[in-house]
mmCIF file of C-alpha atoms in Angstrom:
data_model
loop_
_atom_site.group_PDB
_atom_site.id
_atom_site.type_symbol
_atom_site.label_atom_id
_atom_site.label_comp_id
_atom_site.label_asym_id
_atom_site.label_seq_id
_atom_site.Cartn_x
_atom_site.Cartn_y
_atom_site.Cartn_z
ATOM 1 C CA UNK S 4 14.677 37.856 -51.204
ATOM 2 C CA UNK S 5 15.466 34.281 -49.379
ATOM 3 C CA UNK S 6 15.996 31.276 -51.163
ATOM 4 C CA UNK S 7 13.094 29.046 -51.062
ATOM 5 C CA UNK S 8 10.793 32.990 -52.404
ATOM 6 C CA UNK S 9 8.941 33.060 -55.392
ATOM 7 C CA UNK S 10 11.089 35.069 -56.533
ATOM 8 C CA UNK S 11 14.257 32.812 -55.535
ATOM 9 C CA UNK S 12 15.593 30.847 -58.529
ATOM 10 C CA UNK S 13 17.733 27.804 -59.100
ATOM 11 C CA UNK S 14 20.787 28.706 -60.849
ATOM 12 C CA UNK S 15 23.415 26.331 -62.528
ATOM 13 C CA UNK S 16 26.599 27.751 -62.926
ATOM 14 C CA UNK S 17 29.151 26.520 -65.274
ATOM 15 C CA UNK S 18 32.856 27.460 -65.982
ATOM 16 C CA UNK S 19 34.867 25.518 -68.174
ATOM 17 C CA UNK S 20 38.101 26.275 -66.533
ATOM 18 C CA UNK S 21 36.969 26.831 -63.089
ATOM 19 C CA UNK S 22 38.626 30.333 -62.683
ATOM 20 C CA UNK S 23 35.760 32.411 -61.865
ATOM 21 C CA UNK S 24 33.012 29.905 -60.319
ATOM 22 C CA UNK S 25 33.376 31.584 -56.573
ATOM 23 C CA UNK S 26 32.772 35.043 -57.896
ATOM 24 C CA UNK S 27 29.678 34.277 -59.896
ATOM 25 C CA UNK S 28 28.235 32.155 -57.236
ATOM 26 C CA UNK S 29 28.759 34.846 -54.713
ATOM 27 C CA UNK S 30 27.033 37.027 -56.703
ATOM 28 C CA UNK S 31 23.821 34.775 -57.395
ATOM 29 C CA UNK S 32 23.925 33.989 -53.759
ATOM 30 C CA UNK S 33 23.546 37.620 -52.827
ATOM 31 C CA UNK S 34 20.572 38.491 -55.413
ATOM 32 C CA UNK S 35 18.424 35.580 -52.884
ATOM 33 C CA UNK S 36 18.974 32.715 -55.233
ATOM 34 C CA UNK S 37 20.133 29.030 -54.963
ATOM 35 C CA UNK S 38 23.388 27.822 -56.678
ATOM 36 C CA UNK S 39 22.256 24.265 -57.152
ATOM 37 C CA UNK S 40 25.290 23.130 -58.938
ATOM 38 C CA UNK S 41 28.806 24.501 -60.006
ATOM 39 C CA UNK S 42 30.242 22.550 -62.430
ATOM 40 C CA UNK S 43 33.831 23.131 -64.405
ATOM 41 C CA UNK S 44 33.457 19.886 -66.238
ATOM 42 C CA UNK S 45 31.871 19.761 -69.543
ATOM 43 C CA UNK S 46 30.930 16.016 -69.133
ATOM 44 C CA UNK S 47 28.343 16.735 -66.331
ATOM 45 C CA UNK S 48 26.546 19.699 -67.579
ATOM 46 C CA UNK S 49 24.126 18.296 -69.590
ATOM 47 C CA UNK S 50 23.307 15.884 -66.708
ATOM 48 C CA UNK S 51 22.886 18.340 -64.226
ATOM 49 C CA UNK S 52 20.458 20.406 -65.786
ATOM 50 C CA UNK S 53 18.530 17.033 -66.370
ATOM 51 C CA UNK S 54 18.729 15.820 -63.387
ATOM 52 C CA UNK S 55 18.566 19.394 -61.461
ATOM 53 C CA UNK S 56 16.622 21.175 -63.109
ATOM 54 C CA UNK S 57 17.866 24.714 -63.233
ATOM 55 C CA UNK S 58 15.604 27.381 -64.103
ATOM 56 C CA UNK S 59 18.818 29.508 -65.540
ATOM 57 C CA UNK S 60 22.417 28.674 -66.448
ATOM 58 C CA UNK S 61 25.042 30.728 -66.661
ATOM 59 C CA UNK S 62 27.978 29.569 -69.040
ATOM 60 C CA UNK S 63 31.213 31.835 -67.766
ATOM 61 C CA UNK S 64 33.963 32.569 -70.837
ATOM 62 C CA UNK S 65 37.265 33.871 -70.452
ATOM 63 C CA UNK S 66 39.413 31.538 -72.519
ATOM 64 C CA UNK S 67 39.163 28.338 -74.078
ATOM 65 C CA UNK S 68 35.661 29.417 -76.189
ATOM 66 C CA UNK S 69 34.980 26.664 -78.109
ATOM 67 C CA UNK S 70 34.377 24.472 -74.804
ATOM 68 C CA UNK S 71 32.177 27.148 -73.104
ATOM 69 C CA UNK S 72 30.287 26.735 -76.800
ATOM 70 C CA UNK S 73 30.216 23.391 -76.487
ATOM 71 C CA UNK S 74 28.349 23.831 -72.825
ATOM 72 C CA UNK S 75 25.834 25.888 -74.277
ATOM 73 C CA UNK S 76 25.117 23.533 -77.196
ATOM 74 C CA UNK S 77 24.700 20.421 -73.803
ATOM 75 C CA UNK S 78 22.410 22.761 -72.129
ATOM 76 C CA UNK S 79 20.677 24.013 -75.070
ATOM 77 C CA UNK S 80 20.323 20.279 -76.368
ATOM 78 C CA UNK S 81 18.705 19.028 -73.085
ATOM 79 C CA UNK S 82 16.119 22.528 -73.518
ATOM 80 C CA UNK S 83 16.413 22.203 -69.502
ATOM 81 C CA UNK S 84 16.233 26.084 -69.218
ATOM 82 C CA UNK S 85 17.807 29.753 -70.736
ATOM 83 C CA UNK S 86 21.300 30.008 -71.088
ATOM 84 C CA UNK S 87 23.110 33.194 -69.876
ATOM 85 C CA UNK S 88 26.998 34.056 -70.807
ATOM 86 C CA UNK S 89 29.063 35.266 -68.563
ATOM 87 C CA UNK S 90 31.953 37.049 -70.780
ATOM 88 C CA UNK S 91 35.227 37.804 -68.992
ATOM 89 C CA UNK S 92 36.147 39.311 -72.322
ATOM 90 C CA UNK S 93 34.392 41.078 -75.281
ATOM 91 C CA UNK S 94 34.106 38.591 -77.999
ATOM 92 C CA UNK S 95 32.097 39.448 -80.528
ATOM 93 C CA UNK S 96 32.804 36.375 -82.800
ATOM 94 C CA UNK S 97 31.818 34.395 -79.287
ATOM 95 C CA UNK S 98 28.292 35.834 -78.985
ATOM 96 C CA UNK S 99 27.828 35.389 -82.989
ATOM 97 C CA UNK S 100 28.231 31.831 -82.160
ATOM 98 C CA UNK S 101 26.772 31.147 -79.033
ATOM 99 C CA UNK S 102 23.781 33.220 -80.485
ATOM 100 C CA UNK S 103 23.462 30.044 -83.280
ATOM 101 C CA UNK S 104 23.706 27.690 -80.741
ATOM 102 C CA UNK S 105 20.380 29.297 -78.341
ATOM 103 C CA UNK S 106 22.022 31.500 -75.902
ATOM 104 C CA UNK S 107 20.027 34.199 -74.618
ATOM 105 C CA UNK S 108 21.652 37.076 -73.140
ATOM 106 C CA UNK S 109 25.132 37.701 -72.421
ATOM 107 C CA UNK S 110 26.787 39.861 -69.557
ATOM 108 C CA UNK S 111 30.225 40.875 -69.025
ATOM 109 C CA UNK S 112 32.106 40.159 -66.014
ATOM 110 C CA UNK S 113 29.053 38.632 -63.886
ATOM 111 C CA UNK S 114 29.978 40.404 -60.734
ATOM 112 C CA UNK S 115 27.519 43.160 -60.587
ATOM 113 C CA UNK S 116 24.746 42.485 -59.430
ATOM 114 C CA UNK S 117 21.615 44.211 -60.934
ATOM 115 C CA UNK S 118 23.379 43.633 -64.660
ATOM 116 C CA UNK S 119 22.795 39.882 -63.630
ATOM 117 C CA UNK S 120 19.727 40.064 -62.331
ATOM 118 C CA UNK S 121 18.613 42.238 -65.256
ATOM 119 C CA UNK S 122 19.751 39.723 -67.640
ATOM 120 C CA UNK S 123 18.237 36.816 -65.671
ATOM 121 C CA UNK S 124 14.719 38.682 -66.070
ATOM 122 C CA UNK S 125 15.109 39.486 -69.727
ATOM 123 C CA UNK S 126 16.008 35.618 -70.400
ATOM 124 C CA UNK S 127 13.258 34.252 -68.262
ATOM 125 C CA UNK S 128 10.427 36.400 -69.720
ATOM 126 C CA UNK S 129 12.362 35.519 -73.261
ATOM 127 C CA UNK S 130 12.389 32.285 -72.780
ATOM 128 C CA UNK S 131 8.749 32.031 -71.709
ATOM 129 C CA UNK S 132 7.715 33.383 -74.748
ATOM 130 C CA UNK S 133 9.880 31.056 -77.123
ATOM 131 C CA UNK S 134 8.058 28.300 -75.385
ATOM 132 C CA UNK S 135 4.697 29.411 -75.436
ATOM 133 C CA UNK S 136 5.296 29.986 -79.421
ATOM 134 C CA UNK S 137 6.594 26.708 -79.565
ATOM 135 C CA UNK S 138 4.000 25.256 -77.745
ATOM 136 C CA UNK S 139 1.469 27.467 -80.163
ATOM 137 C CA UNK S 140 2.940 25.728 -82.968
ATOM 138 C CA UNK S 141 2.570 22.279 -81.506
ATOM 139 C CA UNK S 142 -0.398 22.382 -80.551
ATOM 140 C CA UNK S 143 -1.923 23.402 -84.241
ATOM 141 C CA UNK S 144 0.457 20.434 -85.875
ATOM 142 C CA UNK S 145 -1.097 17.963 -83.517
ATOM 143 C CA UNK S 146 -4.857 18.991 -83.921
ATOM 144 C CA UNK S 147 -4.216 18.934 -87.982
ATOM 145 C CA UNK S 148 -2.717 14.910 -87.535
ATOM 146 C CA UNK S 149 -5.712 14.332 -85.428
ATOM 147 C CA UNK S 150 -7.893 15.723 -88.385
ATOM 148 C CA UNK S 151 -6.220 13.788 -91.233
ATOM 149 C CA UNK S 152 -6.494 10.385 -89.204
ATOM 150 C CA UNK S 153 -10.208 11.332 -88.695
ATOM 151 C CA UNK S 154 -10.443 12.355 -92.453
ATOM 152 C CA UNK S 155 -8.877 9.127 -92.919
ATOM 153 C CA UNK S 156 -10.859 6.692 -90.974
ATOM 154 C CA UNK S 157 -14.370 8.090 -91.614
ATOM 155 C CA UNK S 158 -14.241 9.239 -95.140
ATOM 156 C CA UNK S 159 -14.970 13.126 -94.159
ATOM 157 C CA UNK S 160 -13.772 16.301 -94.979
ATOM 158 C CA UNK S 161 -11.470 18.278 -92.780
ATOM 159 C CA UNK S 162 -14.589 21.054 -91.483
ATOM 160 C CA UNK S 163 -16.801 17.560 -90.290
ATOM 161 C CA UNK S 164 -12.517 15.952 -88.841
ATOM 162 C CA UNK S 165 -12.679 19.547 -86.338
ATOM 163 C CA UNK S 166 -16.284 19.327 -85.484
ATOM 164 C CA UNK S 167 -15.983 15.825 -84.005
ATOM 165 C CA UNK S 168 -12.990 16.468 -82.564
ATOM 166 C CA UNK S 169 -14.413 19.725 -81.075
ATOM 167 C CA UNK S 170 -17.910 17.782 -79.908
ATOM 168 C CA UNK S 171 -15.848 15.111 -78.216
ATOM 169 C CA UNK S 172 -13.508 17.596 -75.973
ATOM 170 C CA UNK S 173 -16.999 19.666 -75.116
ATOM 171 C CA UNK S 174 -19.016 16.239 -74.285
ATOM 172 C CA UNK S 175 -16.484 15.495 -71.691
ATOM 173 C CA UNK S 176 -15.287 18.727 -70.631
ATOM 174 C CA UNK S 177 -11.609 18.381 -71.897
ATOM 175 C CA UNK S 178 -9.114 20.137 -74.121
ATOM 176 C CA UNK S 179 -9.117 20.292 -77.958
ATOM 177 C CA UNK S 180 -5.544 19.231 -77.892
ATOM 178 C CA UNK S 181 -6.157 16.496 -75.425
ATOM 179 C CA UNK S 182 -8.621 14.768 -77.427
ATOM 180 C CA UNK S 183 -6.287 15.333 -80.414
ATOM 181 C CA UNK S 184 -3.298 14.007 -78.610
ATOM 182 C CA UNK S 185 -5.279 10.828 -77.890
ATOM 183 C CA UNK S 186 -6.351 10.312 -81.362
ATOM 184 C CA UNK S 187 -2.953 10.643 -82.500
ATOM 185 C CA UNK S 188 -1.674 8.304 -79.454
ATOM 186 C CA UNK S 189 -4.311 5.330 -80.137
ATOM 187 C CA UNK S 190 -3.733 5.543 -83.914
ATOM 188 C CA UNK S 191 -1.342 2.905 -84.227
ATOM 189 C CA UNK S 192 -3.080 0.601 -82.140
ATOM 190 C CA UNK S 193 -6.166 1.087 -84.229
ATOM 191 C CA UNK S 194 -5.778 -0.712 -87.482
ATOM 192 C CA UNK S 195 -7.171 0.289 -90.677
ATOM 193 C CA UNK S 196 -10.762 -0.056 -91.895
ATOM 194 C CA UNK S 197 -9.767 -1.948 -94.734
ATOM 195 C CA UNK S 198 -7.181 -4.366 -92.396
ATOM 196 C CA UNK S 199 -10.235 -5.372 -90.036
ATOM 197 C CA UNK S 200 -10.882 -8.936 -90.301
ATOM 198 C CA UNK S 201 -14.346 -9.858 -92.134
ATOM 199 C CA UNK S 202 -15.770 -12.120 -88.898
ATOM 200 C CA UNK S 203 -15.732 -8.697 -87.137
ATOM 201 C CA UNK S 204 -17.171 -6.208 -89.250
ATOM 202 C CA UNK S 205 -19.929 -8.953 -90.233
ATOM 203 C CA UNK S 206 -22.293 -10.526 -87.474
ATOM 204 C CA UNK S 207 -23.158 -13.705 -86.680
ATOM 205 C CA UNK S 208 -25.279 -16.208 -88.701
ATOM 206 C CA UNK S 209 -27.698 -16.260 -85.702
ATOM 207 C CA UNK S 210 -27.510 -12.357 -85.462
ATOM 208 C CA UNK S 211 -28.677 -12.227 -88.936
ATOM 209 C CA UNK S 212 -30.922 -14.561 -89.071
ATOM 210 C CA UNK S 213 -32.811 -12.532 -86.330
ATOM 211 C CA UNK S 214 -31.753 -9.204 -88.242
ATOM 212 C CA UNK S 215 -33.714 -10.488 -91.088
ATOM 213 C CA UNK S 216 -36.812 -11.838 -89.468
#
């Protein structure tokens, strides 16, 4: 496996004191993948995986746990990829912790090599699933605002809110949740029914004078 594979990955590894950054990145290295960044300093890691783009971190602890905690909760926050901890020492009370906080897997040591890359598999096809959940999830609570602003607007009930919804995303060959998403998007831009100004909802004097001929 060469970086650059399918199979290669882009791995960020941080160590908040620094100690054991060549032995973890020799070991990445030699499973095929690409350390893109090694980073000892808290300030940068949530950066980095912004800017980077990591598929996997790996947060190494040996002392000092409250600032390897505090990486996790940076990485976690930016939701830039799975975190993986690297424990130089059991610590239950640690993983508890780091657990809270979105870690997840944890390894100890992070020098041999198939533990690694069997943790790196778990947390990718873990973290795959989380998302696709979460995207589940998002995608229902958008298509229900799309309903209630359709309820809303045209005085229907929610079964009529889905069937236009559904008709306009099969008229023009798109997604449910694209057409929903664009309701919810051009809501505020659309102003009430009530809030539309009477010279627009009304026609002209000459129109209706024709109308009524």
């Amino acid at each position: 496996m060469e970086p650059g594979d399918a199979s290669s990955l882009r791995v960020l590894v941080a160590d908040g004191r620094g100690e054991h950054l060549d032995l973890v990145t020799k070991t990445v290295m030699g499973l095929g993948h690409e350390v893109i960044a090694r980073e000892s300093s808290l300030s940068d890691v949530a950066r980095l995986t912004t800017s980077e783009l990591p598929d996997v971190a790996l947060v190494i602890v040996s002392q000092g746990t409250g600032r390897a905690l505090e990486m996790i909760d940076q990485i976690v926050h930016e939701a830039a990829c799975p975190v993986i901890a690297i424990l130089q020492v059991q610590d239950r009370g640690f993983i508890m912790e780091a657990a809270k906080r979105g870690i997840f897997a944890y390894v100890v040591d992070g020098g041999d090599p198939e533990e690694l890359q069997s943790a790196i598999d778990v947390v990718l096809r873990r973290f795959a699933e989380y998302h696709n959940l979460e995207g589940a999830f998002g995608r229902r609570a958008l298509t229900e605002r799309a309903k209630g602003i359709l309820m809303e607007r045209h005085g229907i009930d929610e079964e009529a809110a889905f069937n236009l919804l559904r008709d306009h995303a099969r008229s023009r060959q798109a997604k449910l949740v694209d057409v929903a998403g664009a309701v919810v998007t051009g809501h505020p831009l659309l102003p009430a029914e009530r809030d539309i100004p009477a010279e627009r909802t009304e026609a002209p004097p000459a129109a209706r004078e024709r109308r009524d001929r």
